[in-house]
Amino acid sequence: MPTSVAEEYFPVVLQVLVAMAIAGGMIAASALLGHRVRNPVKDQPYECGIQPEGSPRERFSVKFYLVAMIFILLDIETVFLYPWAVVYRELRLFAFFEMLVFVVLILSGFFYIWKKGALAWSMEEKPREKQ
Amino acid sequence: MNGLYQLAVVFGVLVVALTIAAGLIWLERRLLALWQDRYGPNRVGPFGLFQVLADMIKIFTKEDWTAPFADKATFILAPAIIVVTVLLSFAVVPFAPGIVVADLDIGLLFFLGMSSLGVYSVVLAGWSSDNKYSLLGGMRAAAQMLSYEVFMGLSLMGVVVLAGSFSLTAIVEAQRNLWFVVPQFLGFLLFMIAGIAETRRLPFDLPEAESELIAGYHAEYSGMKFGMFFVGEYLGIILISSMITVLFFGGWLGPVLPGIVWFLIKVFFFIAFFILLRAALPRPRFDQLMSWGWKVMLPLTLANVLVTGALVLAFA
């Protein structure tokens, strides 16, 4: 059995190194073995053989930005649930009601943003804006 | 001596994982062919088995084209990230008693953390390619993987409550009397769906949907860099199958046969199931995918946590 943190994580460090070596080896091998033929058409962005139009670096509306925000909130909730799950059998009824209150609060917030239309992605679903 | 042994285990696990991943290319094509009533690769070697070798030689000798308009460093880094993060997750998977790279107390968290890091690969690939379709694929991947990650972690809460530990070995040992798939059937379904979405497998392969985004985030990739995304995807399938086996189907536990054999049988069953899903299901629309994740799966997962908690209190 490992006795210290360093000893416990030593194999993980080994795994990191070997995995990086494998990935690096794959990229290097392909760079060394592949032949190269260049031509101007090949060096264009692929758009099904049609002349590329405009730049992808333009700004566009990211509908999922809101999703990212909600994700962070719910992920923090998940973080709270991890230690809860481990000690659940010791704390028993207390832990259960604590979690009940917590989840009910989270769910009420969740249904609120749902009704507000934060989870609507297609145009038909969006509730009409009230002026 | 101890260090050498650990190095041997690391190499053994990684080489076996990569070999199975390569073999899956053949297995997937053969099984798809079987289910679609055609032959599949059957020319190179017995049953077409050497097709894997032929494909590998071919993909390594293909031109390693780095898009001149791309962000070079990120473009090269992205495929490496997916391979490294998935390979790292294998460090905590207990294949049989004693055959595990690192039996961490926080094994489950390590796995979830590594699978979250995998998102970077796809997003960076899509962004650095400087191609509109790639960018859209990358954005989709980000939204999809974030959404499904939320309840991937939550769906395992029931398992952790039942086992009282994050250590994967302890979770397997806790299933001696009863596989967790029985008390946690809902958790199993939720985790499996989240797992398919996290590995971007069909029916959740919208980031690369070839019918609309050409190939999405890896449209500009060629040669082995393109291959690495597939190695990463196949490794992901093996990883998710292994995790389902460990968390819900008793890992190496089983009568008569040695543990590692049971483990492989269970893993290959789920791999075949993933391939069957690809053969059987159409791709949903993206807004359907997001709605499904947030409006159905997430409330179900939270309910699963509460119901599991109540049942554990009632029976324990």
Short mmCIF file of C-alpha atoms in Angstrom, two decimals:
data_model
loop_
_atom_site.label_atom_id
_atom_site.label_comp_id
_atom_site.label_asym_id
_atom_site.label_seq_id
_atom_site.Cartn_x
_atom_site.Cartn_y
_atom_site.Cartn_z
CA MET A 1 0.00 0.00 0.00
CA PRO A 2 1.22 3.50 -0.76
CA THR A 3 2.16 5.40 2.38
CA SER A 4 2.47 9.00 1.23
CA VAL A 5 0.76 11.25 -1.28
CA ALA A 6 3.92 11.32 -3.39
CA GLU A 7 3.98 7.53 -3.50
CA GLU A 8 0.28 7.31 -4.31
CA TYR A 9 0.50 9.72 -7.22
CA PHE A 10 3.84 8.56 -8.60
CA PRO A 11 2.16 6.12 -11.04
CA VAL A 12 -0.13 8.93 -12.22
CA VAL A 13 2.91 11.06 -13.02
CA LEU A 14 4.39 8.11 -14.90
CA GLN A 15 1.13 7.77 -16.82
CA VAL A 16 1.19 11.49 -17.70
CA LEU A 17 4.71 11.20 -19.06
CA VAL A 18 4.05 8.02 -21.07
CA ALA A 19 0.75 9.34 -22.44
CA MET A 20 2.43 12.58 -23.53
CA ALA A 21 5.24 10.60 -25.12
CA ILE A 22 2.70 8.52 -27.05
CA ALA A 23 0.80 11.57 -28.29
CA GLY A 24 4.04 13.38 -29.15
CA GLY A 25 5.34 10.28 -30.91
CA MET A 26 2.21 10.04 -33.05
CA ILE A 27 2.50 13.68 -34.17
CA ALA A 28 6.25 13.39 -34.79
CA ALA A 29 5.96 10.10 -36.70
CA SER A 30 3.30 11.49 -38.96
CA ALA A 31 5.34 14.66 -39.56
CA LEU A 32 8.41 12.60 -40.48
CA LEU A 33 6.76 9.88 -42.57
CA GLY A 34 4.26 11.90 -44.58
CA HIS A 35 5.27 13.35 -47.93
CA ARG A 36 4.43 16.91 -48.86
CA VAL A 37 2.88 18.40 -51.95
CA ARG A 38 1.69 21.97 -51.71
CA ASN A 39 -0.54 23.92 -54.00
CA PRO A 40 -2.47 27.14 -53.52
CA VAL A 41 -5.91 25.55 -53.74
CA LYS A 42 -5.07 23.04 -51.04
CA ASP A 43 -4.01 25.85 -48.76
CA GLN A 44 -7.51 27.32 -48.67
CA PRO A 45 -10.03 26.57 -45.91
CA TYR A 46 -12.21 23.63 -46.94
CA GLU A 47 -15.68 24.70 -47.91
CA CYS A 48 -16.83 21.86 -50.13
CA GLY A 49 -14.71 23.00 -53.06
CA ILE A 50 -16.32 26.42 -53.29
CA GLN A 51 -14.23 29.58 -52.91
CA PRO A 52 -14.24 30.39 -49.18
CA GLU A 53 -16.21 33.52 -48.41
CA GLY A 54 -15.73 35.85 -45.47
CA SER A 55 -13.69 35.15 -42.39
CA PRO A 56 -14.50 32.77 -39.56
CA ARG A 57 -12.90 35.23 -37.17
CA GLU A 58 -15.94 37.48 -37.30
CA ARG A 59 -18.02 37.74 -34.16
CA PHE A 60 -21.26 35.86 -34.05
CA SER A 61 -23.93 35.42 -31.44
CA VAL A 62 -23.11 32.51 -29.21
CA LYS A 63 -26.46 31.27 -28.00
CA PHE A 64 -24.79 28.88 -25.66
CA TYR A 65 -23.14 31.57 -23.57
CA LEU A 66 -26.06 31.40 -21.16
CA VAL A 67 -25.66 27.64 -21.03
CA ALA A 68 -22.07 28.08 -19.92
CA MET A 69 -23.21 30.32 -17.07
CA ILE A 70 -25.88 27.86 -15.93
CA PHE A 71 -23.35 25.08 -16.26
CA ILE A 72 -20.99 26.77 -13.83
CA LEU A 73 -23.80 27.19 -11.28
CA LEU A 74 -24.91 23.57 -11.51
CA ASP A 75 -21.36 22.28 -11.52
CA ILE A 76 -20.72 24.04 -8.24
CA GLU A 77 -23.83 22.32 -6.93
CA THR A 78 -22.33 19.02 -8.04
CA VAL A 79 -19.16 19.85 -6.12
CA PHE A 80 -21.26 20.26 -2.96
CA LEU A 81 -22.93 16.92 -3.59
CA TYR A 82 -19.67 14.92 -3.79
CA PRO A 83 -18.69 15.14 -0.10
CA TRP A 84 -22.36 14.73 0.81
CA ALA A 85 -22.52 11.41 -1.03
CA VAL A 86 -19.45 10.04 0.74
CA VAL A 87 -20.57 10.79 4.31
CA TYR A 88 -24.26 10.17 3.65
CA ARG A 89 -24.41 6.85 5.49
CA GLU A 90 -22.97 8.42 8.64
CA LEU A 91 -25.09 11.55 8.77
CA ARG A 92 -28.27 9.74 7.68
CA LEU A 93 -31.53 11.70 8.20
CA PHE A 94 -29.76 15.02 8.75
CA ALA A 95 -27.91 14.69 5.44
CA PHE A 96 -31.08 13.69 3.64
CA PHE A 97 -33.08 16.74 4.70
CA GLU A 98 -30.14 19.07 4.14
CA MET A 99 -29.93 17.75 0.60
CA LEU A 100 -33.70 17.89 0.12
CA VAL A 101 -33.70 21.60 0.95
CA PHE A 102 -30.65 22.17 -1.25
CA VAL A 103 -32.05 20.33 -4.27
CA VAL A 104 -35.48 21.96 -3.94
CA LEU A 105 -33.81 25.40 -3.93
CA ILE A 106 -31.71 24.48 -6.96
CA LEU A 107 -34.72 23.08 -8.79
CA SER A 108 -36.87 26.15 -8.13
CA GLY A 109 -34.11 28.32 -9.58
CA PHE A 110 -33.78 25.92 -12.46
CA PHE A 111 -37.49 26.02 -13.30
CA TYR A 112 -37.38 29.82 -13.05
CA ILE A 113 -34.67 30.14 -15.73
CA TRP A 114 -36.50 27.49 -17.76
CA LYS A 115 -39.72 29.57 -17.72
CA LYS A 116 -37.67 32.69 -18.50
CA GLY A 117 -36.62 31.01 -21.74
CA ALA A 118 -32.91 30.55 -20.95
CA LEU A 119 -33.18 26.94 -22.09
CA ALA A 120 -34.99 27.68 -25.36
CA TRP A 121 -32.73 27.27 -28.39
CA SER A 122 -34.98 27.24 -31.43
CA MET A 123 -36.91 30.34 -32.43
CA GLU A 124 -40.37 28.75 -32.07
CA GLU A 125 -39.70 27.87 -28.45
CA LYS A 126 -38.71 31.35 -27.35
CA PRO A 127 -41.51 33.01 -25.38
CA ARG A 128 -42.55 36.27 -27.02
CA GLU A 129 -40.69 39.24 -25.59
CA LYS A 130 -42.97 41.45 -23.50
CA GLN A 131 -42.44 45.14 -24.09
CA MET B 1 12.17 -2.33 -8.38
CA ASN B 2 8.82 -0.92 -7.32
CA GLY B 3 9.22 1.95 -9.77
CA LEU B 4 9.99 -0.48 -12.60
CA TYR B 5 6.91 -2.54 -11.74
CA GLN B 6 4.74 0.57 -11.85
CA LEU B 7 6.25 1.59 -15.17
CA ALA B 8 5.45 -1.89 -16.50
CA VAL B 9 1.81 -1.58 -15.38
CA VAL B 10 1.56 1.88 -16.97
CA PHE B 11 2.96 0.59 -20.26
CA GLY B 12 0.82 -2.53 -20.13
CA VAL B 13 -2.41 -0.60 -19.59
CA LEU B 14 -1.63 2.02 -22.24
CA VAL B 15 -0.46 -0.47 -24.87
CA VAL B 16 -3.49 -2.72 -24.33
CA ALA B 17 -5.85 0.29 -24.45
CA LEU B 18 -4.29 1.57 -27.68
CA THR B 19 -4.30 -1.90 -29.25
CA ILE B 20 -7.97 -2.40 -28.46
CA ALA B 21 -8.68 1.12 -29.77
CA ALA B 22 -6.99 0.25 -33.07
CA GLY B 23 -8.83 -3.07 -33.18
CA LEU B 24 -12.12 -1.26 -32.64
CA ILE B 25 -11.78 0.42 -36.04
CA TRP B 26 -12.00 -3.06 -37.56
CA LEU B 27 -14.64 -4.27 -35.10
CA GLU B 28 -16.85 -1.24 -35.68
CA ARG B 29 -16.72 -1.57 -39.47
CA ARG B 30 -17.41 -5.32 -39.31
CA LEU B 31 -20.31 -4.97 -36.89
CA LEU B 32 -21.84 -2.05 -38.80
CA ALA B 33 -21.57 -4.13 -41.96
CA LEU B 34 -23.24 -7.06 -40.23
CA TRP B 35 -26.15 -4.92 -39.08
CA GLN B 36 -26.45 -3.18 -42.44
CA ASP B 37 -26.39 -6.46 -44.34
CA ARG B 38 -23.06 -6.06 -46.18
CA TYR B 39 -19.54 -7.49 -45.85
CA GLY B 40 -17.32 -4.79 -44.38
CA PRO B 41 -13.52 -5.08 -44.57
CA ASN B 42 -12.74 -8.75 -45.35
CA ARG B 43 -9.81 -8.66 -47.81
CA VAL B 44 -6.65 -7.98 -45.81
CA GLY B 45 -5.70 -11.03 -43.75
CA PRO B 46 -8.12 -13.40 -41.99
CA PHE B 47 -11.56 -11.75 -41.62
CA GLY B 48 -9.94 -8.52 -42.76
CA LEU B 49 -8.13 -8.25 -39.42
CA PHE B 50 -4.96 -6.79 -40.95
CA GLN B 51 -7.05 -3.90 -42.24
CA VAL B 52 -6.05 -2.19 -38.99
CA LEU B 53 -2.35 -2.45 -39.87
CA ALA B 54 -2.95 -1.31 -43.43
CA ASP B 55 -4.95 1.68 -42.20
CA MET B 56 -2.23 2.59 -39.71
CA ILE B 57 0.54 2.47 -42.32
CA LYS B 58 -1.61 4.51 -44.65
CA ILE B 59 -2.55 7.20 -42.17
CA PHE B 60 1.04 7.62 -40.93
CA THR B 61 2.38 8.10 -44.46
CA LYS B 62 -0.32 10.58 -45.46
CA GLU B 63 0.69 14.20 -45.83
CA ASP B 64 0.86 15.89 -42.45
CA TRP B 65 -0.78 19.08 -43.64
CA THR B 66 -0.94 21.94 -41.18
CA ALA B 67 -3.39 24.51 -42.42
CA PRO B 68 -1.35 27.64 -43.27
CA PHE B 69 -4.25 29.83 -42.15
CA ALA B 70 -4.58 28.05 -38.82
CA ASP B 71 -3.23 28.96 -35.41
CA LYS B 72 -0.29 26.55 -35.66
CA ALA B 73 0.58 25.76 -32.04
CA THR B 74 -3.04 25.23 -30.97
CA PHE B 75 -3.78 23.31 -34.16
CA ILE B 76 -1.06 20.76 -33.34
CA LEU B 77 -1.81 20.72 -29.61
CA ALA B 78 -5.54 19.98 -29.92
CA PRO B 79 -5.37 16.33 -31.11
CA ALA B 80 -2.65 15.62 -28.54
CA ILE B 81 -4.89 16.86 -25.72
CA ILE B 82 -7.66 14.39 -26.47
CA VAL B 83 -5.30 11.41 -26.63
CA VAL B 84 -3.45 12.39 -23.44
CA THR B 85 -6.56 13.12 -21.33
CA VAL B 86 -8.32 9.90 -22.31
CA LEU B 87 -5.17 7.83 -21.75
CA LEU B 88 -4.79 9.48 -18.34
CA SER B 89 -8.29 8.42 -17.31
CA PHE B 90 -7.19 4.80 -17.70
CA ALA B 91 -4.86 5.33 -14.72
CA VAL B 92 -7.70 4.86 -12.24
CA VAL B 93 -9.64 2.05 -13.93
CA PRO B 94 -9.26 -1.19 -11.93
CA PHE B 95 -9.12 -3.97 -14.55
CA ALA B 96 -8.71 -6.78 -12.02
CA PRO B 97 -7.55 -7.01 -8.39
CA GLY B 98 -4.06 -5.48 -8.37
CA ILE B 99 -4.11 -4.52 -12.06
CA VAL B 100 -4.58 -0.79 -11.71
CA VAL B 101 -2.08 1.98 -12.33
CA ALA B 102 -3.07 4.10 -9.32
CA ASP B 103 -5.83 3.11 -6.93
CA LEU B 104 -6.62 6.68 -5.91
CA ASP B 105 -9.12 7.48 -3.16
CA ILE B 106 -10.60 10.04 -5.52
CA GLY B 107 -10.58 7.76 -8.57
CA LEU B 108 -14.06 8.75 -9.68
CA LEU B 109 -13.29 12.47 -9.44
CA PHE B 110 -10.07 11.93 -11.40
CA PHE B 111 -12.06 10.29 -14.19
CA LEU B 112 -14.65 13.10 -14.25
CA GLY B 113 -11.91 15.72 -14.24
CA MET B 114 -10.06 14.14 -17.13
CA SER B 115 -13.24 13.76 -19.18
CA SER B 116 -13.93 17.48 -18.63
CA LEU B 117 -10.45 18.38 -19.87
CA GLY B 118 -11.19 16.51 -23.09
CA VAL B 119 -13.57 19.33 -24.07
CA TYR B 120 -10.59 21.61 -24.65
CA SER B 121 -9.28 19.43 -27.41
CA VAL B 122 -12.41 19.72 -29.54
CA VAL B 123 -13.01 23.40 -28.84
CA LEU B 124 -9.40 24.36 -29.56
CA ALA B 125 -9.37 22.22 -32.71
CA GLY B 126 -12.52 23.93 -33.96
CA TRP B 127 -11.28 27.40 -33.13
CA SER B 128 -7.69 27.07 -34.35
CA SER B 129 -8.69 25.62 -37.73
CA ASP B 130 -9.93 29.05 -38.83
CA ASN B 131 -12.73 27.46 -40.81
CA LYS B 132 -16.37 28.41 -40.32
CA TYR B 133 -17.62 24.83 -40.12
CA SER B 134 -14.88 23.84 -37.70
CA LEU B 135 -15.72 26.77 -35.48
CA LEU B 136 -19.39 25.81 -35.44
CA GLY B 137 -18.44 22.22 -34.64
CA GLY B 138 -16.22 23.40 -31.80
CA MET B 139 -18.99 25.60 -30.37
CA ARG B 140 -21.44 22.75 -30.55
CA ALA B 141 -18.99 20.43 -28.86
CA ALA B 142 -18.48 22.94 -26.05
CA ALA B 143 -22.21 23.38 -25.43
CA GLN B 144 -22.97 19.68 -25.73
CA MET B 145 -20.16 18.42 -23.54
CA LEU B 146 -20.75 21.06 -20.85
CA SER B 147 -24.46 20.26 -20.74
CA TYR B 148 -23.99 16.53 -20.48
CA GLU B 149 -21.11 16.81 -18.05
CA VAL B 150 -23.40 18.36 -15.43
CA PHE B 151 -25.48 15.27 -14.98
CA MET B 152 -22.68 12.84 -15.77
CA GLY B 153 -21.24 13.69 -12.38
CA LEU B 154 -24.66 13.84 -10.73
CA SER B 155 -25.78 10.48 -12.12
CA LEU B 156 -22.93 8.77 -10.25
CA MET B 157 -24.00 10.22 -6.91
CA GLY B 158 -26.24 7.21 -6.25
CA VAL B 159 -23.31 4.84 -6.77
CA VAL B 160 -21.14 6.86 -4.40
CA VAL B 161 -23.89 6.88 -1.75
CA LEU B 162 -24.25 3.11 -2.02
CA ALA B 163 -20.52 2.40 -1.93
CA GLY B 164 -19.57 5.26 0.42
CA SER B 165 -16.34 5.87 -1.50
CA PHE B 166 -14.84 7.46 -4.61
CA SER B 167 -12.24 4.72 -4.94
CA LEU B 168 -13.16 2.60 -7.94
CA THR B 169 -11.74 -0.54 -6.31
CA ALA B 170 -13.94 0.03 -3.28
CA ILE B 171 -16.94 0.58 -5.55
CA VAL B 172 -16.33 -2.76 -7.28
CA GLU B 173 -15.86 -4.52 -3.94
CA ALA B 174 -19.16 -3.03 -2.70
CA GLN B 175 -20.94 -4.87 -5.52
CA ARG B 176 -20.06 -8.38 -4.29
CA ASN B 177 -23.67 -9.13 -3.37
CA LEU B 178 -25.54 -7.03 -5.88
CA TRP B 179 -24.43 -5.19 -9.03
CA PHE B 180 -25.28 -1.50 -8.73
CA VAL B 181 -27.20 -1.64 -11.98
CA VAL B 182 -30.12 -3.11 -10.03
CA PRO B 183 -30.60 -0.39 -7.38
CA GLN B 184 -29.25 2.30 -9.72
CA PHE B 185 -30.87 1.40 -13.03
CA LEU B 186 -31.88 5.00 -13.72
CA GLY B 187 -28.40 6.17 -12.77
CA PHE B 188 -26.95 3.63 -15.21
CA LEU B 189 -29.12 4.86 -18.09
CA LEU B 190 -28.31 8.50 -17.32
CA PHE B 191 -24.58 7.82 -17.07
CA MET B 192 -24.57 5.85 -20.31
CA ILE B 193 -26.36 8.62 -22.24
CA ALA B 194 -24.01 11.21 -20.74
CA GLY B 195 -21.07 8.98 -21.66
CA ILE B 196 -22.15 8.73 -25.29
CA ALA B 197 -22.54 12.51 -25.45
CA GLU B 198 -19.14 13.06 -23.81
CA THR B 199 -17.39 10.82 -26.35
CA ARG B 200 -19.35 12.53 -29.14
CA ARG B 201 -20.54 9.20 -30.50
CA LEU B 202 -23.63 8.76 -32.62
CA PRO B 203 -26.42 9.66 -32.07
CA PHE B 204 -24.73 12.60 -30.31
CA ASP B 205 -22.04 13.33 -32.90
CA LEU B 206 -23.38 16.77 -33.78
CA PRO B 207 -19.98 18.48 -33.42
CA GLU B 208 -18.82 16.58 -36.51
CA ALA B 209 -22.18 16.00 -38.23
CA GLU B 210 -20.90 15.31 -41.74
CA SER B 211 -24.22 16.04 -43.40
CA GLU B 212 -24.27 19.67 -42.26
CA LEU B 213 -20.83 20.62 -40.89
CA ILE B 214 -18.74 18.49 -43.30
CA ALA B 215 -16.63 17.07 -40.49
CA GLY B 216 -17.06 19.82 -37.93
CA TYR B 217 -14.08 20.46 -35.70
CA HIS B 218 -11.67 18.22 -37.61
CA ALA B 219 -12.54 19.35 -41.14
CA GLU B 220 -9.06 20.85 -41.64
CA TYR B 221 -7.12 17.97 -40.10
CA SER B 222 -5.31 15.35 -42.13
CA GLY B 223 -2.85 12.52 -41.61
CA MET B 224 -2.23 11.23 -38.13
CA LYS B 225 -3.52 14.43 -36.48
CA PHE B 226 -6.90 13.51 -37.96
CA GLY B 227 -6.31 9.92 -36.87
CA MET B 228 -5.63 11.02 -33.31
CA PHE B 229 -9.15 12.38 -32.96
CA PHE B 230 -10.36 8.92 -33.88
CA VAL B 231 -7.92 7.20 -31.56
CA GLY B 232 -9.25 9.54 -28.87
CA GLU B 233 -12.84 8.71 -29.76
CA TYR B 234 -12.25 4.95 -29.71
CA LEU B 235 -10.28 5.21 -26.47
CA GLY B 236 -13.24 7.17 -25.13
CA ILE B 237 -15.61 4.34 -26.02
CA ILE B 238 -13.37 1.83 -24.23
CA LEU B 239 -13.12 4.16 -21.25
CA ILE B 240 -16.87 4.73 -20.94
CA SER B 241 -17.52 1.00 -21.36
CA SER B 242 -14.94 0.28 -18.65
CA MET B 243 -16.50 2.85 -16.34
CA ILE B 244 -20.00 1.41 -16.87
CA THR B 245 -18.56 -2.03 -16.10
CA VAL B 246 -16.78 -0.82 -12.97
CA LEU B 247 -19.57 1.37 -11.60
CA PHE B 248 -22.68 -0.63 -12.44
CA PHE B 249 -21.77 -4.16 -13.50
CA GLY B 250 -19.39 -5.33 -10.81
CA GLY B 251 -16.09 -4.76 -12.67
CA TRP B 252 -14.01 -7.92 -12.52
CA LEU B 253 -16.49 -9.80 -10.30
CA GLY B 254 -17.90 -13.02 -11.76
CA PRO B 255 -17.82 -16.75 -11.23
CA VAL B 256 -15.25 -19.33 -12.47
CA LEU B 257 -13.33 -17.23 -15.02
CA PRO B 258 -10.46 -14.97 -13.86
CA GLY B 259 -11.38 -11.35 -13.11
CA ILE B 260 -9.68 -9.80 -16.11
CA VAL B 261 -11.64 -12.07 -18.48
CA TRP B 262 -14.94 -11.04 -16.91
CA PHE B 263 -13.90 -7.42 -17.16
CA LEU B 264 -13.10 -7.72 -20.87
CA ILE B 265 -16.32 -9.63 -21.61
CA LYS B 266 -18.40 -6.90 -19.98
CA VAL B 267 -16.42 -4.10 -21.64
CA PHE B 268 -16.77 -5.64 -25.10
CA PHE B 269 -20.48 -6.10 -24.55
CA PHE B 270 -20.89 -2.35 -24.02
CA ILE B 271 -18.56 -1.48 -26.90
CA ALA B 272 -20.74 -3.62 -29.18
CA PHE B 273 -23.78 -1.86 -27.75
CA PHE B 274 -22.29 1.55 -28.59
CA ILE B 275 -21.68 0.38 -32.15
CA LEU B 276 -25.24 -0.94 -32.37
CA LEU B 277 -26.50 2.49 -31.30
CA ARG B 278 -24.55 4.00 -34.18
CA ALA B 279 -26.10 1.52 -36.59
CA ALA B 280 -29.62 1.98 -35.26
CA LEU B 281 -30.23 5.61 -34.32
CA PRO B 282 -30.51 8.80 -36.39
CA ARG B 283 -28.95 12.06 -35.30
CA PRO B 284 -31.21 14.54 -33.43
CA ARG B 285 -31.30 18.28 -34.13
CA PHE B 286 -29.01 20.32 -31.96
CA ASP B 287 -31.77 22.11 -30.07
CA GLN B 288 -33.40 18.74 -29.40
CA LEU B 289 -30.12 17.49 -27.97
CA MET B 290 -29.78 20.49 -25.67
CA SER B 291 -33.43 20.38 -24.57
CA TRP B 292 -33.14 16.68 -23.86
CA GLY B 293 -30.08 17.23 -21.72
CA TRP B 294 -31.33 20.17 -19.68
CA LYS B 295 -35.08 19.58 -19.48
CA VAL B 296 -35.28 15.80 -19.17
CA MET B 297 -31.96 14.38 -18.03
CA LEU B 298 -31.03 16.98 -15.43
CA PRO B 299 -34.30 16.92 -13.41
CA LEU B 300 -34.26 13.11 -13.64
CA THR B 301 -30.72 12.98 -12.27
CA LEU B 302 -31.58 15.22 -9.32
CA ALA B 303 -34.66 13.09 -8.61
CA ASN B 304 -32.45 10.00 -8.79
CA VAL B 305 -30.11 11.44 -6.15
CA LEU B 306 -33.00 12.18 -3.77
CA VAL B 307 -34.81 8.87 -4.30
CA THR B 308 -31.57 6.92 -3.82
CA GLY B 309 -30.93 8.86 -0.63
CA ALA B 310 -34.41 8.11 0.69
CA LEU B 311 -34.16 4.39 -0.19
CA VAL B 312 -30.73 4.03 1.42
CA LEU B 313 -32.19 5.57 4.60
CA ALA B 314 -35.21 3.29 4.50
CA PHE B 315 -33.31 0.02 3.99
CA ALA B 316 -29.89 0.54 5.59
#
